[in-house]
Every structure is written in C-alpha cells, then in structure tokens.
PDB file of C-alpha atoms in Angstrom:
ATOM      1  CA  MET A   1     -30.089  12.573 -24.135  1.00  0.00           C
ATOM      2  CA  VAL A   2     -28.136   9.842 -22.358  1.00  0.00           C
ATOM      3  CA  ASP A   3     -25.251   8.394 -24.345  1.00  0.00           C
ATOM      4  CA  HIS A   4     -25.641   4.737 -23.345  1.00  0.00           C
ATOM      5  CA  GLN A   5     -23.181   3.561 -25.971  1.00  0.00           C
ATOM      6  CA  GLY A   6     -20.543   6.006 -24.765  1.00  0.00           C
ATOM      7  CA  ALA A   7     -21.062   4.969 -21.138  1.00  0.00           C
ATOM      8  CA  ALA A   8     -20.816   1.288 -22.101  1.00  0.00           C
ATOM      9  CA  ARG A   9     -17.641   1.980 -24.071  1.00  0.00           C
ATOM     10  CA  ARG A  10     -16.040   3.766 -21.109  1.00  0.00           C
ATOM     11  CA  THR A  11     -17.023   0.890 -18.814  1.00  0.00           C
ATOM     12  CA  SER A  12     -15.532  -1.599 -21.225  1.00  0.00           C
ATOM     13  CA  GLN A  13     -12.308   0.399 -21.412  1.00  0.00           C
ATOM     14  CA  GLU A  14     -12.102   0.646 -17.622  1.00  0.00           C
ATOM     15  CA  GLU A  15     -12.707  -3.089 -17.259  1.00  0.00           C
ATOM     16  CA  ARG A  16     -10.041  -3.920 -19.829  1.00  0.00           C
ATOM     17  CA  ARG A  17      -7.576  -1.583 -18.127  1.00  0.00           C
ATOM     18  CA  ARG A  18      -8.252  -3.356 -14.815  1.00  0.00           C
ATOM     19  CA  ILE A  19      -7.776  -6.760 -16.441  1.00  0.00           C
ATOM     20  CA  ILE A  20      -4.386  -5.618 -17.757  1.00  0.00           C
ATOM     21  CA  LEU A  21      -3.363  -4.296 -14.353  1.00  0.00           C
ATOM     22  CA  ASP A  22      -4.364  -7.536 -12.626  1.00  0.00           C
ATOM     23  CA  ALA A  23      -2.415  -9.516 -15.212  1.00  0.00           C
ATOM     24  CA  ALA A  24       0.586  -7.240 -14.744  1.00  0.00           C
ATOM     25  CA  LEU A  25       0.576  -7.714 -10.975  1.00  0.00           C
ATOM     26  CA  SER A  26       0.364 -11.498 -11.205  1.00  0.00           C
ATOM     27  CA  THR A  27       3.090 -11.523 -13.876  1.00  0.00           C
ATOM     28  CA  PHE A  28       5.388  -9.220 -11.923  1.00  0.00           C
ATOM     29  CA  ALA A  29       4.873 -11.370  -8.815  1.00  0.00           C
ATOM     30  CA  ALA A  30       5.660 -14.590 -10.680  1.00  0.00           C
ATOM     31  CA  LYS A  31       8.567 -13.437 -12.851  1.00  0.00           C
ATOM     32  CA  GLY A  32       9.861 -10.319 -11.117  1.00  0.00           C
ATOM     33  CA  PHE A  33       9.527  -6.828 -12.494  1.00  0.00           C
ATOM     34  CA  ALA A  34      12.848  -6.905 -14.347  1.00  0.00           C
ATOM     35  CA  SER A  35      12.174 -10.231 -16.077  1.00  0.00           C
ATOM     36  CA  ALA A  36       8.525  -9.723 -16.939  1.00  0.00           C
ATOM     37  CA  ARG A  37       7.724  -8.774 -20.536  1.00  0.00           C
ATOM     38  CA  ILE A  38       4.737  -7.001 -22.034  1.00  0.00           C
ATOM     39  CA  GLU A  39       4.133 -10.200 -24.010  1.00  0.00           C
ATOM     40  CA  ASP A  40       3.811 -12.133 -20.742  1.00  0.00           C
ATOM     41  CA  ILE A  41       1.313  -9.620 -19.385  1.00  0.00           C
ATOM     42  CA  ALA A  42      -0.732  -9.695 -22.587  1.00  0.00           C
ATOM     43  CA  LYS A  43      -0.865 -13.494 -22.481  1.00  0.00           C
ATOM     44  CA  ALA A  44      -1.973 -13.461 -18.844  1.00  0.00           C
ATOM     45  CA  ALA A  45      -4.674 -10.933 -19.710  1.00  0.00           C
ATOM     46  CA  GLY A  46      -5.838 -12.944 -22.725  1.00  0.00           C
ATOM     47  CA  ILE A  47      -5.281 -10.078 -25.156  1.00  0.00           C
ATOM     48  CA  GLY A  48      -2.797  -9.050 -27.811  1.00  0.00           C
ATOM     49  CA  LYS A  49       0.413  -7.205 -26.956  1.00  0.00           C
ATOM     50  CA  GLY A  50      -0.731  -4.229 -28.999  1.00  0.00           C
ATOM     51  CA  THR A  51      -3.791  -3.827 -26.816  1.00  0.00           C
ATOM     52  CA  VAL A  52      -1.611  -3.474 -23.733  1.00  0.00           C
ATOM     53  CA  TYR A  53       0.295  -0.658 -25.444  1.00  0.00           C
ATOM     54  CA  LEU A  54      -2.988   1.140 -26.136  1.00  0.00           C
ATOM     55  CA  TYR A  55      -3.355   1.581 -22.379  1.00  0.00           C
ATOM     56  CA  PHE A  56       0.225   1.581 -21.074  1.00  0.00           C
ATOM     57  CA  PRO A  57       3.390   2.576 -22.975  1.00  0.00           C
ATOM     58  CA  ASP A  58       5.756   0.421 -20.896  1.00  0.00           C
ATOM     59  CA  LYS A  59       6.211  -1.705 -17.759  1.00  0.00           C
ATOM     60  CA  GLU A  60       7.060   1.307 -15.632  1.00  0.00           C
ATOM     61  CA  SER A  61       3.725   2.962 -16.384  1.00  0.00           C
ATOM     62  CA  LEU A  62       1.978  -0.300 -15.537  1.00  0.00           C
ATOM     63  CA  PHE A  63       3.660  -0.458 -12.159  1.00  0.00           C
ATOM     64  CA  LYS A  64       2.968   3.198 -11.438  1.00  0.00           C
ATOM     65  CA  SER A  65      -0.685   2.657 -12.286  1.00  0.00           C
ATOM     66  CA  LEU A  66      -0.832  -0.301  -9.923  1.00  0.00           C
ATOM     67  CA  ILE A  67       0.509   1.938  -7.154  1.00  0.00           C
ATOM     68  CA  SER A  68      -1.890   4.785  -7.904  1.00  0.00           C
ATOM     69  CA  ASP A  69      -4.927   2.510  -8.305  1.00  0.00           C
ATOM     70  CA  ASP A  70      -4.319  -0.078  -5.593  1.00  0.00           C
ATOM     71  CA  LEU A  71      -2.260   1.578  -2.864  1.00  0.00           C
ATOM     72  CA  THR A  72      -2.560   5.356  -2.852  1.00  0.00           C
ATOM     73  CA  PRO A  73      -6.329   5.260  -2.099  1.00  0.00           C
ATOM     74  CA  LEU A  74      -5.328   3.866   1.288  1.00  0.00           C
ATOM     75  CA  ILE A  75      -3.984   7.317   2.172  1.00  0.00           C
ATOM     76  CA  ALA A  76      -7.413   8.841   1.600  1.00  0.00           C
ATOM     77  CA  HIS A  77      -8.949   6.076   3.683  1.00  0.00           C
ATOM     78  CA  GLY A  78      -6.375   6.678   6.402  1.00  0.00           C
ATOM     79  CA  THR A  79      -7.152  10.390   6.408  1.00  0.00           C
ATOM     80  CA  GLY A  80     -10.819   9.559   6.794  1.00  0.00           C
ATOM     81  CA  ILE A  81     -10.038   7.274   9.722  1.00  0.00           C
ATOM     82  CA  LEU A  82      -7.994   9.985  11.407  1.00  0.00           C
ATOM     83  CA  GLU A  83     -10.686  12.603  10.911  1.00  0.00           C
ATOM     84  CA  ALA A  84     -13.338  10.206  12.170  1.00  0.00           C
ATOM     85  CA  SER A  85     -11.376   9.302  15.310  1.00  0.00           C
ATOM     86  CA  PRO A  86      -9.634  12.510  16.457  1.00  0.00           C
ATOM     87  CA  GLN A  87     -10.317  11.609  20.091  1.00  0.00           C
ATOM     88  CA  SER A  88      -7.977   8.590  20.002  1.00  0.00           C
ATOM     89  CA  PRO A  89      -4.813   8.447  17.858  1.00  0.00           C
ATOM     90  CA  ARG A  90      -4.205   4.900  19.087  1.00  0.00           C
ATOM     91  CA  LYS A  91      -7.623   3.760  17.858  1.00  0.00           C
ATOM     92  CA  ALA A  92      -7.075   5.594  14.564  1.00  0.00           C
ATOM     93  CA  LEU A  93      -3.739   3.862  14.001  1.00  0.00           C
ATOM     94  CA  SER A  94      -5.218   0.507  15.014  1.00  0.00           C
ATOM     95  CA  ALA A  95      -7.992   1.028  12.441  1.00  0.00           C
ATOM     96  CA  PHE A  96      -5.378   1.921   9.816  1.00  0.00           C
ATOM     97  CA  TYR A  97      -3.439  -1.281  10.564  1.00  0.00           C
ATOM     98  CA  ALA A  98      -6.695  -3.232  10.128  1.00  0.00           C
ATOM     99  CA  LEU A  99      -7.308  -1.455   6.815  1.00  0.00           C
ATOM    100  CA  VAL A 100      -3.837  -2.339   5.495  1.00  0.00           C
ATOM    101  CA  GLU A 101      -4.291  -5.926   6.654  1.00  0.00           C
ATOM    102  CA  SER A 102      -7.628  -6.416   4.892  1.00  0.00           C
ATOM    103  CA  GLU A 103      -6.907  -4.369   1.759  1.00  0.00           C
ATOM    104  CA  VAL A 104      -3.232  -5.191   1.178  1.00  0.00           C
ATOM    105  CA  LEU A 105      -1.644  -7.932   3.283  1.00  0.00           C
ATOM    106  CA  ASP A 106      -4.576 -10.331   2.836  1.00  0.00           C
ATOM    107  CA  THR A 107      -4.773  -9.678  -0.906  1.00  0.00           C
ATOM    108  CA  GLN A 108      -2.591  -9.911  -3.991  1.00  0.00           C
ATOM    109  CA  ARG A 109      -1.655  -6.275  -3.377  1.00  0.00           C
ATOM    110  CA  ALA A 110       0.881  -7.586  -0.862  1.00  0.00           C
ATOM    111  CA  ASP A 111       2.945  -8.505  -3.916  1.00  0.00           C
ATOM    112  CA  LEU A 112       3.326  -4.789  -4.641  1.00  0.00           C
ATOM    113  CA  LEU A 113       5.081  -4.315  -1.300  1.00  0.00           C
ATOM    114  CA  ARG A 114       7.311  -7.307  -1.941  1.00  0.00           C
ATOM    115  CA  LEU A 115       8.159  -6.082  -5.432  1.00  0.00           C
ATOM    116  CA  MET A 116       9.108  -2.672  -4.059  1.00  0.00           C
ATOM    117  CA  ILE A 117      11.461  -4.319  -1.581  1.00  0.00           C
ATOM    118  CA  THR A 118      13.101  -6.703  -4.042  1.00  0.00           C
ATOM    119  CA  GLU A 119      13.058  -4.865  -7.373  1.00  0.00           C
ATOM    120  CA  MET A 120      12.852  -1.110  -7.007  1.00  0.00           C
ATOM    121  CA  PRO A 121      16.507  -0.451  -6.093  1.00  0.00           C
ATOM    122  CA  ASN A 122      17.161  -1.172  -9.786  1.00  0.00           C
ATOM    123  CA  PHE A 123      14.368   1.122 -10.987  1.00  0.00           C
ATOM    124  CA  PRO A 124      14.874   4.493  -9.296  1.00  0.00           C
ATOM    125  CA  ASP A 125      12.229   6.308 -11.345  1.00  0.00           C
ATOM    126  CA  VAL A 126       9.534   3.911 -10.182  1.00  0.00           C
ATOM    127  CA  ALA A 127      10.872   4.038  -6.623  1.00  0.00           C
ATOM    128  CA  ALA A 128      10.706   7.845  -6.722  1.00  0.00           C
ATOM    129  CA  TYR A 129       7.108   7.667  -7.927  1.00  0.00           C
ATOM    130  CA  TYR A 130       6.264   5.209  -5.152  1.00  0.00           C
ATOM    131  CA  HIS A 131       7.822   7.519  -2.566  1.00  0.00           C
ATOM    132  CA  ALA A 132       6.155  10.673  -3.858  1.00  0.00           C
ATOM    133  CA  ASN A 133       2.679   9.185  -4.210  1.00  0.00           C
ATOM    134  CA  LEU A 134       2.509   6.746  -1.293  1.00  0.00           C
ATOM    135  CA  ILE A 135       5.379   6.920   1.181  1.00  0.00           C
ATOM    136  CA  ARG A 136       5.614  10.700   1.591  1.00  0.00           C
ATOM    137  CA  PRO A 137       1.852  11.334   1.991  1.00  0.00           C
ATOM    138  CA  GLY A 138       1.647   8.262   4.217  1.00  0.00           C
ATOM    139  CA  MET A 139       4.382   9.603   6.473  1.00  0.00           C
ATOM    140  CA  GLN A 140       2.693  13.002   6.565  1.00  0.00           C
ATOM    141  CA  LEU A 141      -0.492  11.308   7.747  1.00  0.00           C
ATOM    142  CA  VAL A 142       1.397   9.342  10.404  1.00  0.00           C
ATOM    143  CA  GLN A 143       3.247  12.476  11.519  1.00  0.00           C
ATOM    144  CA  LYS A 144      -0.051  14.310  11.937  1.00  0.00           C
ATOM    145  CA  LEU A 145      -1.468  11.477  14.020  1.00  0.00           C
ATOM    146  CA  LEU A 146       1.638  11.248  16.208  1.00  0.00           C
ATOM    147  CA  THR A 147       1.654  15.018  16.723  1.00  0.00           C
ATOM    148  CA  ILE A 148      -1.938  14.854  17.963  1.00  0.00           C
ATOM    149  CA  ALA A 149      -0.970  12.052  20.351  1.00  0.00           C
ATOM    150  CA  HIS A 150       2.061  14.023  21.553  1.00  0.00           C
ATOM    151  CA  ASP A 151      -0.004  17.141  22.181  1.00  0.00           C
ATOM    152  CA  ARG A 152      -2.427  15.030  24.209  1.00  0.00           C
ATOM    153  CA  GLY A 153       0.379  13.474  26.243  1.00  0.00           C
ATOM    154  CA  GLU A 154      -0.336   9.980  24.914  1.00  0.00           C
ATOM    155  CA  LEU A 155       3.039   9.069  23.389  1.00  0.00           C
ATOM    156  CA  ARG A 156       5.515   7.000  25.364  1.00  0.00           C
ATOM    157  CA  SER A 157       8.380   8.914  23.763  1.00  0.00           C
ATOM    158  CA  ALA A 158       8.482  12.072  21.674  1.00  0.00           C
ATOM    159  CA  LYS A 159      11.461  10.600  19.805  1.00  0.00           C
ATOM    160  CA  VAL A 160       9.117   8.710  17.523  1.00  0.00           C
ATOM    161  CA  LEU A 161       8.212  12.077  15.979  1.00  0.00           C
ATOM    162  CA  GLU A 162      11.707  12.014  14.452  1.00  0.00           C
ATOM    163  CA  VAL A 163      11.236   8.527  12.973  1.00  0.00           C
ATOM    164  CA  PRO A 164       7.567   8.118  12.004  1.00  0.00           C
ATOM    165  CA  GLN A 165       8.718   5.396   9.598  1.00  0.00           C
ATOM    166  CA  MET A 166       8.829   3.060  12.602  1.00  0.00           C
ATOM    167  CA  VAL A 167       5.037   3.047  12.643  1.00  0.00           C
ATOM    168  CA  VAL A 168       4.959   1.013   9.415  1.00  0.00           C
ATOM    169  CA  ALA A 169       7.623  -1.436  10.604  1.00  0.00           C
ATOM    170  CA  PRO A 170       5.158  -4.247  11.456  1.00  0.00           C
ATOM    171  CA  ILE A 171       3.581  -3.901   8.001  1.00  0.00           C
ATOM    172  CA  LEU A 172       6.936  -4.248   6.250  1.00  0.00           C
ATOM    173  CA  ILE A 173       8.067  -7.083   8.512  1.00  0.00           C
ATOM    174  CA  SER A 174       4.852  -8.932   7.726  1.00  0.00           C
ATOM    175  CA  ALA A 175       5.461  -8.529   3.985  1.00  0.00           C
ATOM    176  CA  ILE A 176       9.108  -9.613   4.261  1.00  0.00           C
ATOM    177  CA  TRP A 177       8.266 -12.598   6.452  1.00  0.00           C
ATOM    178  CA  GLY A 178       5.575 -13.706   4.032  1.00  0.00           C
ATOM    179  CA  MET A 179       8.029 -13.424   1.167  1.00  0.00           C
ATOM    180  CA  LEU A 180      10.984 -15.208   2.763  1.00  0.00           C
ATOM    181  CA  PHE A 181      10.104 -17.256   5.800  1.00  0.00           C
ATOM    182  CA  SER A 182       6.418 -18.225   5.769  1.00  0.00           C
ATOM    183  CA  PRO A 183       7.239 -21.906   4.949  1.00  0.00           C
ATOM    184  CA  PHE A 184       9.188 -22.130   8.211  1.00  0.00           C
ATOM    185  CA  GLY A 185       6.763 -20.516  10.602  1.00  0.00           C
ATOM    186  CA  ALA A 186       3.872 -18.115  10.931  1.00  0.00           C
ATOM    187  CA  PHE A 187       4.131 -14.423  11.738  1.00  0.00           C
ATOM    188  CA  ASP A 188       1.298 -13.142  13.907  1.00  0.00           C
ATOM    189  CA  ARG A 189       0.913  -9.682  12.452  1.00  0.00           C
ATOM    190  CA  ARG A 190      -2.053  -8.757  14.631  1.00  0.00           C
ATOM    191  CA  THR A 191       0.074  -9.312  17.709  1.00  0.00           C
ATOM    192  CA  ALA A 192       2.841  -7.324  16.002  1.00  0.00           C
ATOM    193  CA  PHE A 193       0.399  -4.458  15.474  1.00  0.00           C
ATOM    194  CA  GLU A 194      -0.600  -4.547  19.143  1.00  0.00           C
ATOM    195  CA  VAL A 195       3.043  -4.574  20.240  1.00  0.00           C
ATOM    196  CA  SER A 196       3.692  -1.559  18.019  1.00  0.00           C
ATOM    197  CA  LEU A 197       0.721   0.283  19.528  1.00  0.00           C
ATOM    198  CA  ASP A 198       1.846  -0.579  23.061  1.00  0.00           C
ATOM    199  CA  ASN A 199       5.341   0.711  22.294  1.00  0.00           C
ATOM    200  CA  LEU A 200       4.028   3.942  20.791  1.00  0.00           C
ATOM    201  CA  PHE A 201       1.304   4.895  23.222  1.00  0.00           C
ATOM    202  CA  LEU A 202       0.812   4.965  26.947  1.00  0.00           C
ATOM    203  CA  SER A 203      -1.489   2.286  28.262  1.00  0.00           C
ATOM    204  CA  PRO A 204      -5.201   3.023  27.780  1.00  0.00           C
ATOM    205  CA  GLU A 205      -5.582   3.552  31.517  1.00  0.00           C
ATOM    206  CA  ARG A 206      -3.087   6.421  31.379  1.00  0.00           C
ATOM    207  CA  GLU A 207      -4.336   8.056  28.208  1.00  0.00           C
ATOM    208  CA  THR A 208      -5.825  11.530  28.433  1.00  0.00           C
ATOM    209  CA  PRO A 209      -9.657  11.265  28.684  1.00  0.00           C
TER     210      PRO A 209
END
C-alpha cells in the first residue's frame, strides 16, 4: 500500500528545508555570515524562528548544508564529465568550466564563493568543512585530469601537477571581480577560461591524437 500522506509530508519537509536554505543564502549575501541572525533568515523565509531550528541547529549547519546541497554535487558532475571525455582532458576541463559558469557563477550560488573568500577566515570549522567536502575532492579530480593529460604528452608544463589549484584561478578571479570591481568594468570569464586552457595544454594541433 502506497503511503501518499507520508510521501507528501516528506516532500513538504524537503521544500521547506530548501526555502530555508535559499533564505539563508540571500541573508548571508546581504548581511554577511557573521552579522546574519537566525531571526533574519526566518523572516526572509516567511516562517517562525523555531521552525528554522527544527531543521538546522545554528548558522554553521545552514552554511554547511548550502555547501553540500549546492556545490558538492558539482564534483560528481565533474567526475561524470571526465569519465565521458577521457580522450581529451582539455575538452573535459572546458566542459567543467562551462558547468561552473552555468550552475554557480551565473546563479546566486556565486555568493557562496564570495562568502568563503570574505567570511570564512573567521570561521575555521566551516572553512575546514568546505575544504574537506569541496576543495579537496575537487583538487583530486583536477589532479586526475592533469595526470591523464601529462601521460598523453598534452601539458605545456608538468609543474602544474604540483599546483593544481591554478586550474581554478579563473573561477576565483571571476568571483572576486564580480564582488569588488564589476561596477568599474566587465570581466570576460569565458576568455579567461580559454587563456587558462591555452596555458595548461599544448595547442590542439599538437595534442596527441
């Protein structure tokens, strides 16, 4: 027998949790993580403060949930891209840049990157969670891709294997520029992605068939 009421209740709970998370992100972006209060998040969500506490015990758990729900799935997507395009690390990385652009930089999720840059030095527990659940697996994925490219003779320099963090530089620069300097001039992130690819890989004409 199908429990329609139970399924509806779970859906309602999941929807309410998502509403709270969306309200938390907009509140954190507007007020800053340190200054935001649970009361502010509840007001933005249109619910009582007590309801927020039914789902999240504190602001830190809210932020961690935003990371796990909105950003860490990108690692699974990136792994899928890599596995689907093993013949071309450059194309795989280009597809990953496009994924980050459409799913993060062009959405409110970009505020999560900005908040990490501006606020997390004061919240080491959240920063550690961010590193363990997003940065470290992301770097492992990048390292795997670069190793494939190196083994195929497609890298311009093997030194990048020592600093795979450089691969995400155009993503971070785009987030920082949008946060600080967008009123004074545009940043062409697609060109930045292409420059990064050109610096990492040999030209397509010289790549291994």
